[in-house]
Coordinates of C-alpha atoms in Angstrom, one line a residue:
M1 CA 13.5 -37.8 -59.1
V2 CA 12.4 -34.4 -60.5
F3 CA 13.4 -33.4 -63.9
K4 CA 13.3 -29.5 -64.5
P5 CA 13.0 -27.6 -67.7
N6 CA 15.7 -26.8 -69.7
K7 CA 16.7 -23.2 -69.2
A8 CA 18.7 -22.8 -72.3
M9 CA 16.2 -24.3 -74.6
R10 CA 13.9 -22.0 -72.8
N11 CA 16.0 -18.7 -73.2
C12 CA 16.6 -19.9 -77.2
I13 CA 13.0 -20.1 -77.7
I14 CA 12.5 -16.6 -76.3
V15 CA 15.6 -15.3 -78.5
M16 CA 13.8 -16.9 -81.7
F17 CA 10.7 -15.7 -80.2
V18 CA 11.8 -11.9 -80.3
L19 CA 14.2 -12.3 -83.6
I20 CA 11.3 -13.5 -85.6
T21 CA 8.9 -11.1 -84.3
A22 CA 11.0 -8.3 -84.8
V23 CA 11.7 -9.7 -88.6
M24 CA 8.3 -9.9 -89.2
A25 CA 7.1 -6.9 -87.6
V26 CA 9.6 -5.0 -90.3
E27 CA 8.9 -7.0 -93.0
I28 CA 4.8 -6.4 -92.4
A29 CA 4.8 -2.7 -92.0
D30 CA 7.5 -2.3 -94.8
S31 CA 4.7 -4.3 -97.0
I32 CA 1.5 -2.2 -96.2
K33 CA 3.9 0.9 -96.4
Y34 CA 5.0 0.1 -100.1
S35 CA 1.1 -1.0 -100.8
K36 CA -0.3 2.6 -100.0
G37 CA 2.4 3.9 -102.8
L38 CA 0.9 1.6 -105.3
V39 CA -1.7 2.9 -108.1
Y40 CA -3.2 0.2 -109.7
E41 CA -5.5 -2.1 -107.9
K42 CA -4.5 -5.3 -109.1
E43 CA -0.9 -4.5 -107.7
K44 CA -2.2 -3.5 -104.4
A45 CA -4.6 -6.7 -104.2
E46 CA -1.5 -8.8 -104.8
M47 CA 0.9 -7.0 -102.5
Q48 CA -2.5 -7.3 -99.5
I49 CA -2.5 -11.6 -100.4
L50 CA 1.5 -11.6 -99.7
I51 CA 0.7 -9.5 -96.3
L52 CA -1.6 -12.1 -95.3
G53 CA 0.7 -14.6 -96.2
L54 CA 3.0 -13.2 -93.9
I55 CA 1.0 -13.2 -91.2
G56 CA -0.3 -16.4 -91.6
L57 CA 3.3 -17.7 -91.6
L58 CA 4.0 -16.0 -88.3
I59 CA 1.1 -17.2 -86.6
L60 CA 2.3 -20.8 -87.7
V61 CA 5.7 -20.2 -86.6
Y62 CA 4.4 -18.8 -83.2
A63 CA 2.0 -21.9 -82.7
I64 CA 5.1 -23.9 -83.1
L65 CA 7.4 -21.9 -80.7
I66 CA 4.3 -22.6 -78.3
W67 CA 4.0 -26.0 -78.6
V68 CA 8.4 -26.3 -78.5
W69 CA 7.9 -24.2 -75.7
I70 CA 5.1 -26.5 -73.7
C71 CA 7.7 -29.3 -74.4
A72 CA 11.0 -27.5 -73.2
G73 CA 8.6 -26.4 -70.0
R74 CA 7.3 -29.3 -68.4
T75 CA 8.5 -30.3 -64.8
I76 CA 8.4 -34.1 -64.4
A77 CA 8.5 -35.3 -61.2
M78 CA 8.5 -39.1 -60.7
S79 CA 8.1 -41.0 -57.1
E80 CA 7.3 -44.5 -56.3
K81 CA 3.6 -43.8 -56.6
G82 CA 3.7 -42.4 -60.0
C83 CA 4.5 -39.5 -62.2
T84 CA 3.6 -36.0 -62.3
I85 CA 4.2 -33.5 -65.1
S86 CA 3.5 -30.0 -64.8
L87 CA 3.9 -26.8 -66.4
W88 CA 3.2 -23.4 -64.1
H89 CA 0.0 -24.0 -62.1
Y90 CA -1.7 -26.8 -64.6
K91 CA -0.4 -30.0 -63.2
K92 CA -1.6 -34.2 -64.1
E93 CA -0.7 -37.0 -62.0
Y94 CA -0.7 -40.3 -63.2
T95 CA 0.0 -43.9 -61.6
W96 CA 2.4 -46.4 -62.9
D97 CA -0.2 -48.7 -63.9
D98 CA -1.8 -45.5 -65.7
F99 CA 0.7 -45.6 -68.3
K100 CA 0.4 -47.8 -71.4
V101 CA 4.4 -48.1 -72.7
K102 CA 7.0 -48.5 -70.3
A103 CA 9.5 -48.9 -71.8
V104 CA 13.6 -48.6 -72.3
V105 CA 13.8 -48.0 -76.4
D106 CA 17.0 -48.3 -78.8
I107 CA 16.7 -45.5 -81.4
S108 CA 20.4 -46.0 -82.5
N109 CA 18.9 -47.4 -85.8
T110 CA 16.6 -44.6 -86.5
F111 CA 16.3 -41.9 -88.7
R112 CA 15.9 -38.5 -86.0
P113 CA 16.3 -35.1 -85.3
S114 CA 20.2 -33.7 -85.5
S115 CA 19.4 -32.8 -81.8
E116 CA 18.8 -36.2 -81.1
L117 CA 21.9 -37.8 -82.9
I118 CA 24.1 -38.3 -80.0
Y119 CA 21.4 -40.3 -78.2
E120 CA 20.9 -43.9 -78.5
K121 CA 18.5 -45.3 -76.5
G122 CA 15.9 -43.6 -73.8
I123 CA 13.2 -43.5 -71.5
I124 CA 9.2 -43.7 -72.7
F125 CA 6.2 -43.5 -70.7
S126 CA 3.2 -42.8 -72.2
L127 CA -0.6 -43.4 -71.7
H128 CA -1.0 -43.5 -75.8
A129 CA 0.2 -46.8 -77.7
L130 CA 3.6 -45.8 -80.0
R131 CA 3.9 -46.1 -83.8
K132 CA 6.4 -45.6 -85.9
R133 CA 5.9 -42.8 -88.9
R134 CA 7.2 -44.2 -92.6
L135 CA 9.1 -41.5 -94.5
S136 CA 8.8 -41.9 -98.2
F137 CA 11.9 -40.8 -99.5
V138 CA 13.8 -42.7 -96.6
R139 CA 13.9 -46.7 -95.9
K140 CA 14.5 -46.3 -92.5
R141 CA 11.4 -45.8 -89.9
K142 CA 11.5 -42.0 -88.3
F143 CA 11.1 -42.8 -84.5
S144 CA 11.4 -39.2 -82.7
P145 CA 10.8 -39.9 -78.9
S146 CA 10.6 -35.9 -78.2
G147 CA 8.6 -35.7 -81.3
Y148 CA 5.5 -37.3 -79.6
C149 CA 5.4 -34.7 -77.0
A150 CA 3.5 -32.6 -79.5
E151 CA 1.1 -34.6 -79.3
H152 CA 0.5 -35.7 -76.2
P153 CA 2.5 -33.0 -73.8
F154 CA 1.0 -34.1 -70.7
S155 CA 0.9 -37.4 -70.8
Y156 CA 4.3 -38.7 -72.6
V157 CA 7.5 -38.7 -71.1
C158 CA 10.6 -39.1 -73.2
I159 CA 14.0 -39.0 -71.3
Y160 CA 17.3 -39.5 -72.9
F161 CA 20.2 -41.4 -71.4
A162 CA 23.1 -39.1 -71.0
P163 CA 25.7 -40.6 -73.8
E164 CA 29.4 -41.1 -71.8
Q165 CA 30.9 -38.5 -74.4
K166 CA 29.2 -35.9 -76.1
K167 CA 30.9 -35.2 -79.4
I168 CA 28.9 -32.2 -80.2
W169 CA 26.9 -29.3 -79.4
H170 CA 23.8 -30.3 -78.1
D171 CA 20.9 -29.5 -76.0
T172 CA 17.9 -31.4 -75.4
Y173 CA 14.6 -31.3 -72.8
Y174 CA 15.7 -34.1 -70.2
E175 CA 18.4 -36.0 -69.7
V176 CA 19.4 -38.9 -66.8
D177 CA 22.2 -40.9 -66.3
E178 CA 21.2 -44.8 -66.9
K179 CA 22.4 -46.6 -64.0
V180 CA 20.9 -44.0 -61.8
F181 CA 17.9 -44.1 -63.6
M182 CA 17.6 -48.1 -63.9
E183 CA 18.3 -48.6 -60.4
K184 CA 15.6 -46.3 -59.1
M185 CA 13.3 -48.1 -61.7
K186 CA 14.2 -51.2 -59.5
E187 CA 14.0 -50.1 -56.0
W188 CA 10.5 -48.7 -57.3
G189 CA 9.4 -52.0 -58.8
I190 CA 8.6 -51.2 -62.1
E191 CA 8.9 -53.3 -64.5
L192 CA 10.5 -51.7 -68.1
E193 CA 9.7 -53.6 -71.3
E194 CA 12.3 -52.7 -74.2
I195 CA 12.2 -51.3 -77.4
S196 CA 14.0 -51.4 -80.4
F197 CA 13.2 -48.8 -83.3

C-alpha cells in the first residue's frame, strides 16, 4: 500500500512561495530605496530595523513553507513487514514493532485546524508517544494528527479515513478508505489500539 504526495498541496505551496517571495522582494527593495533618501540618521536606523524585521519575517515564512513541503512531499509505503517513509533520495524503513503508537484515533471531539474538520477518524503510526496540547483560551484539547509531522517527519505517519461525504473543499496530505485499510491491517496481523481525544 503506497501513499503518494498530494500534488495539489505541493503546487499550492509552490504558488505561495513564489507570491510571498515576489511581495517581500518588492517591499524590501522599496524600503531600501526609501531609506537611501532619508536625511536623518535616526530615521535611517529605524528603516534598517524595519528592513531587518521584514527579512526575519521572510525567513520565518520560508521555514514554515519548507516544513509543510516536507510533510506534504513524503511517500509512505506500507507492507506486511513494515513502513517506509521517503522524501526524494532520503528513506527511513521501520518494522511494525518499531512503532510505539499504532492506533486508530477518533479526533471528532478535538479542536483542530480547518483543513482537518471534515475528518473524524484516522490512523497513526509513531515512534514517539503522543501528547495532547492544552490551549489556554479553549477548554478542549488540541490534537492535530498532521501537526506531529512537523516534529517527526520521518518517524510519524498520519493517514485520515475518508468521510463518506465531503461537505467542504479540502486538500490534505494523505487519505484512505477505512474499510480497505483495516482489512489490510488485519491481513498483515497488525493490532491497532483505539485512542479517542
